[in-house]
Amino acid sequence: MAGSVNQAQDLYEELWGKAAGSFDKGGPTLDPFLKNRAADNRRGVTLVARPGLEVCAGIQRFSHKIAAVAPDQHFYTPEEYHVTVLAVIPGSEFWQTSIKRLPEYLATLDNVLSNRPAFSINFQGVTASPDAIMIQGFPVGDELSRLRNDLREAFSENGLGDDLDRRYKIIAAHLTLARFSTPMDWKGLKSFLEAHRDDDFGATHVRSLQLIEGDWYASADTIRILSEYPLR
């Protein structure tokens, strides 16, 4: 357990270091699609965990504070908050090729996710990358890690593993809060985030998972819930 927490903390610190450098240089990555999302053809299928109501409320209050410091950026809404368990079909403009095998993905998920135990995530601290602001998540115990590994193994055995971890291997449990779309005073945002790096947003006991299809941002107006998986 301590090893996975330390691994996640190291990742968040690494991300923050890159973000802080980009803020200082005035060069965060602006998402080119956020001004014209109708032109964004990227979609994907993702297994997600949703934070609880109290956690969502705390994150939303914090989001309002950031919005005052960083206006005109893209902020996720509470119904969009999620932790990615696994990008089953990673978001891309080529998603239609993989979605044809959705019944095979669903059969594999049904098998792996039957009778899995629930797990908890502590949402503690704020970090960022050069293109986003994130709430840090720390799984309690190693159930989430075991679940991810079991899914990767099962997908690979069934010939469905070629696209897994294509962008990066998911090891933490962060929640993306905002993405950058408009130039602004980046050093002011950096100072604000530094002052809130250790904020505590509470914990969620994850009792179910959702498999969703949606756009790159898992926007509430695009997602389709494909399946739900209760955890024991």
Coordinates of C-alpha atoms in Angstrom, one line a residue:
M1 CA 0.0 0.0 0.0
A2 CA 2.7 2.5 1.0
G3 CA 4.6 1.7 -2.2
S4 CA 1.6 2.6 -4.4
V5 CA 0.9 5.8 -2.5
N6 CA 4.5 6.8 -2.9
Q7 CA 4.5 6.0 -6.5
A8 CA 1.4 8.1 -7.1
Q9 CA 2.9 11.0 -5.0
D10 CA 6.1 10.9 -7.1
L11 CA 4.0 11.1 -10.3
Y12 CA 2.0 14.1 -9.0
E13 CA 5.2 15.8 -8.0
E14 CA 6.7 15.2 -11.4
L15 CA 3.7 16.6 -13.1
W16 CA 3.7 19.6 -10.9
G17 CA 7.3 20.3 -11.7
K18 CA 6.6 20.3 -15.4
A19 CA 3.5 22.5 -15.0
A20 CA 5.3 25.0 -12.8
G21 CA 8.0 25.3 -15.4
S22 CA 5.4 25.9 -18.1
F23 CA 3.6 28.5 -16.0
D24 CA 6.8 30.4 -15.4
K25 CA 7.6 30.5 -19.1
G26 CA 4.0 31.4 -20.1
G27 CA 3.7 28.3 -22.2
P28 CA 1.0 25.9 -21.0
T29 CA -0.6 23.8 -23.7
L30 CA -3.8 25.3 -24.9
D31 CA -6.3 22.7 -26.2
P32 CA -7.1 23.6 -29.8
F33 CA -10.4 21.8 -29.8
L34 CA -12.1 23.5 -26.8
K35 CA -13.0 26.6 -28.9
N36 CA -14.6 24.4 -31.6
R37 CA -15.5 21.1 -30.1
A38 CA -17.8 20.2 -33.0
A39 CA -14.6 19.7 -35.0
D40 CA -13.2 17.2 -32.5
N41 CA -13.9 13.6 -33.8
R42 CA -12.1 11.9 -30.9
R43 CA -14.1 9.4 -28.9
G44 CA -13.3 6.5 -26.7
V45 CA -14.6 4.0 -24.2
T46 CA -13.5 4.3 -20.6
L47 CA -14.0 2.4 -17.3
V48 CA -14.5 5.1 -14.6
A49 CA -15.1 5.5 -10.9
R50 CA -17.2 8.4 -9.8
P51 CA -16.4 10.4 -6.7
G52 CA -19.1 10.7 -4.0
L53 CA -21.4 13.6 -3.5
E54 CA -19.5 15.2 -0.6
V55 CA -16.2 15.0 -2.6
C56 CA -17.9 16.5 -5.7
A57 CA -19.3 19.3 -3.6
G58 CA -15.8 20.2 -2.2
I59 CA -14.2 20.0 -5.6
Q60 CA -16.9 22.2 -7.1
R61 CA -16.4 24.8 -4.4
F62 CA -12.6 24.8 -5.2
S63 CA -13.4 24.9 -8.9
H64 CA -15.3 28.2 -8.4
K65 CA -12.3 29.7 -6.6
I66 CA -10.0 28.7 -9.5
A67 CA -12.4 30.1 -12.1
A68 CA -12.1 33.5 -10.4
V69 CA -8.3 33.3 -10.9
A70 CA -8.3 31.5 -14.3
P71 CA -11.3 32.8 -16.2
D72 CA -12.3 31.4 -19.6
Q73 CA -10.7 28.0 -19.1
H74 CA -12.5 24.7 -19.5
F75 CA -13.8 23.5 -16.2
Y76 CA -15.4 20.1 -15.7
T77 CA -18.8 20.0 -14.1
P78 CA -19.6 17.7 -11.1
E79 CA -21.5 15.2 -13.2
E80 CA -18.3 14.9 -15.4
Y81 CA -15.9 14.3 -12.5
H82 CA -14.4 10.9 -12.8
V83 CA -11.3 8.8 -12.1
T84 CA -10.1 6.7 -15.1
V85 CA -9.8 3.1 -14.0
L86 CA -8.7 2.0 -17.5
A87 CA -9.0 3.6 -21.0
V88 CA -10.5 0.5 -22.6
I89 CA -10.6 2.1 -26.1
P90 CA -8.4 5.2 -25.8
G91 CA -9.9 8.4 -27.2
S92 CA -8.9 9.0 -30.8
E93 CA -10.4 9.8 -34.2
F94 CA -10.0 6.2 -35.1
W95 CA -12.3 4.9 -32.3
Q96 CA -14.8 3.4 -34.8
T97 CA -12.3 0.7 -35.8
S98 CA -12.1 -0.6 -32.2
I99 CA -15.8 -0.1 -31.2
K100 CA -16.7 -2.8 -33.7
R101 CA -15.3 -5.3 -31.1
L102 CA -17.3 -3.8 -28.2
P103 CA -19.2 -7.1 -27.5
E104 CA -15.8 -8.7 -26.9
Y105 CA -14.7 -5.9 -24.6
L106 CA -18.0 -6.2 -22.7
A107 CA -17.6 -10.0 -22.3
T108 CA -14.1 -9.5 -20.9
L109 CA -15.2 -6.8 -18.5
D110 CA -18.1 -8.9 -17.3
N111 CA -15.8 -11.8 -16.5
V112 CA -13.1 -9.7 -14.7
L113 CA -15.5 -7.4 -12.8
S114 CA -17.8 -10.0 -11.4
N115 CA -17.6 -10.2 -7.6
R116 CA -14.8 -7.6 -7.2
P117 CA -14.5 -5.8 -3.8
A118 CA -15.2 -2.2 -3.4
F119 CA -12.3 0.2 -2.7
S120 CA -11.6 3.7 -1.4
I121 CA -9.9 6.7 -2.9
N122 CA -8.6 9.6 -0.8
F123 CA -8.7 12.9 -2.7
Q124 CA -5.8 14.9 -1.2
G125 CA -4.0 17.8 -2.8
V126 CA -3.9 19.6 -6.1
T127 CA -1.5 19.2 -9.0
A128 CA -1.3 20.2 -12.6
S129 CA 0.3 19.3 -15.9
P130 CA 1.2 21.7 -18.7
D131 CA -2.3 21.3 -20.1
A132 CA -4.6 20.6 -17.1
I133 CA -5.4 21.0 -13.4
M134 CA -6.0 17.9 -11.4
I135 CA -7.2 16.7 -8.0
Q136 CA -4.8 14.1 -6.6
G137 CA -6.3 10.7 -5.8
F138 CA -4.7 8.0 -3.7
P139 CA -6.3 4.5 -3.7
V140 CA -6.5 2.9 -0.3
G141 CA -5.0 -0.6 -0.4
D142 CA -4.0 -2.3 -3.7
E143 CA -7.4 -3.4 -5.0
L144 CA -7.5 -0.8 -7.8
S145 CA -4.0 -1.8 -8.9
R146 CA -4.9 -5.5 -8.9
L147 CA -8.1 -4.7 -10.8
R148 CA -6.2 -2.8 -13.5
N149 CA -3.6 -5.5 -13.9
D150 CA -6.2 -8.2 -14.1
L151 CA -8.0 -6.2 -16.8
R152 CA -4.8 -5.7 -18.8
E153 CA -4.0 -9.3 -18.6
A154 CA -7.5 -10.4 -19.7
F155 CA -7.7 -8.0 -22.6
S156 CA -4.3 -9.1 -23.8
E157 CA -5.2 -12.8 -23.6
N158 CA -8.3 -12.1 -25.7
G159 CA -6.4 -10.1 -28.3
L160 CA -7.8 -6.8 -27.1
G161 CA -4.7 -5.3 -25.5
D162 CA -3.0 -3.5 -28.4
D163 CA -4.4 -0.1 -27.6
L164 CA -4.2 -0.3 -23.8
D165 CA -1.9 2.3 -22.1
R166 CA -1.1 3.8 -25.6
R167 CA -0.7 7.3 -24.2
Y168 CA 0.7 6.3 -20.8
K169 CA 0.2 3.6 -18.2
I170 CA -2.4 4.7 -15.6
I171 CA -1.0 4.1 -12.1
A172 CA -2.7 6.9 -10.1
A173 CA -6.3 7.9 -9.4
H174 CA -6.4 11.6 -10.3
L175 CA -9.4 13.6 -11.3
T176 CA -9.1 16.2 -14.0
L177 CA -10.7 19.5 -13.0
A178 CA -9.8 21.9 -15.8
R179 CA -8.1 22.2 -19.1
F180 CA -6.4 25.3 -20.6
S181 CA -8.0 27.0 -23.6
T182 CA -7.2 30.7 -23.3
P183 CA -4.0 32.7 -22.6
M184 CA -3.9 34.3 -19.2
D185 CA -1.7 35.3 -16.2
W186 CA -0.1 31.9 -15.7
K187 CA 2.1 33.0 -12.8
G188 CA -1.0 34.1 -10.9
L189 CA -2.5 30.7 -11.4
K190 CA 0.7 29.0 -10.3
S191 CA 0.7 31.0 -7.1
F192 CA -2.9 30.1 -6.4
L193 CA -2.4 26.4 -7.0
E194 CA 0.8 26.4 -4.8
A195 CA -1.3 27.8 -1.9
H196 CA -3.7 24.9 -2.3
R197 CA -1.4 22.0 -3.1
D198 CA -2.4 20.2 0.1
D199 CA -6.1 20.8 0.3
D200 CA -8.1 17.8 1.5
F201 CA -11.3 17.0 -0.5
G202 CA -12.3 13.9 1.4
A203 CA -12.6 10.2 0.5
T204 CA -15.0 8.1 -1.6
H205 CA -15.8 4.4 -1.1
V206 CA -16.2 3.2 -4.7
R207 CA -19.1 0.8 -4.8
S208 CA -19.6 0.6 -8.5
L209 CA -17.8 1.4 -11.8
Q210 CA -19.2 2.7 -15.1
L211 CA -18.2 1.9 -18.7
I212 CA -18.8 5.0 -20.7
E213 CA -18.5 6.0 -24.3
G214 CA -17.9 9.7 -24.9
D215 CA -15.8 12.5 -26.3
W216 CA -12.2 13.3 -25.3
Y217 CA -13.5 15.2 -22.2
A218 CA -16.2 12.7 -21.2
S219 CA -18.6 15.6 -21.5
A220 CA -22.0 15.1 -19.9
D221 CA -23.8 15.9 -23.1
T222 CA -21.9 13.3 -25.1
I223 CA -21.4 10.3 -22.8
R224 CA -23.4 7.1 -23.1
I225 CA -23.3 4.6 -20.2
L226 CA -22.6 1.2 -21.7
S227 CA -22.6 -0.8 -18.6
E228 CA -22.4 -0.5 -14.8
Y229 CA -20.6 -2.9 -12.5
P230 CA -21.5 -3.1 -8.8
L231 CA -18.6 -4.0 -6.4
R232 CA -19.1 -6.1 -3.4

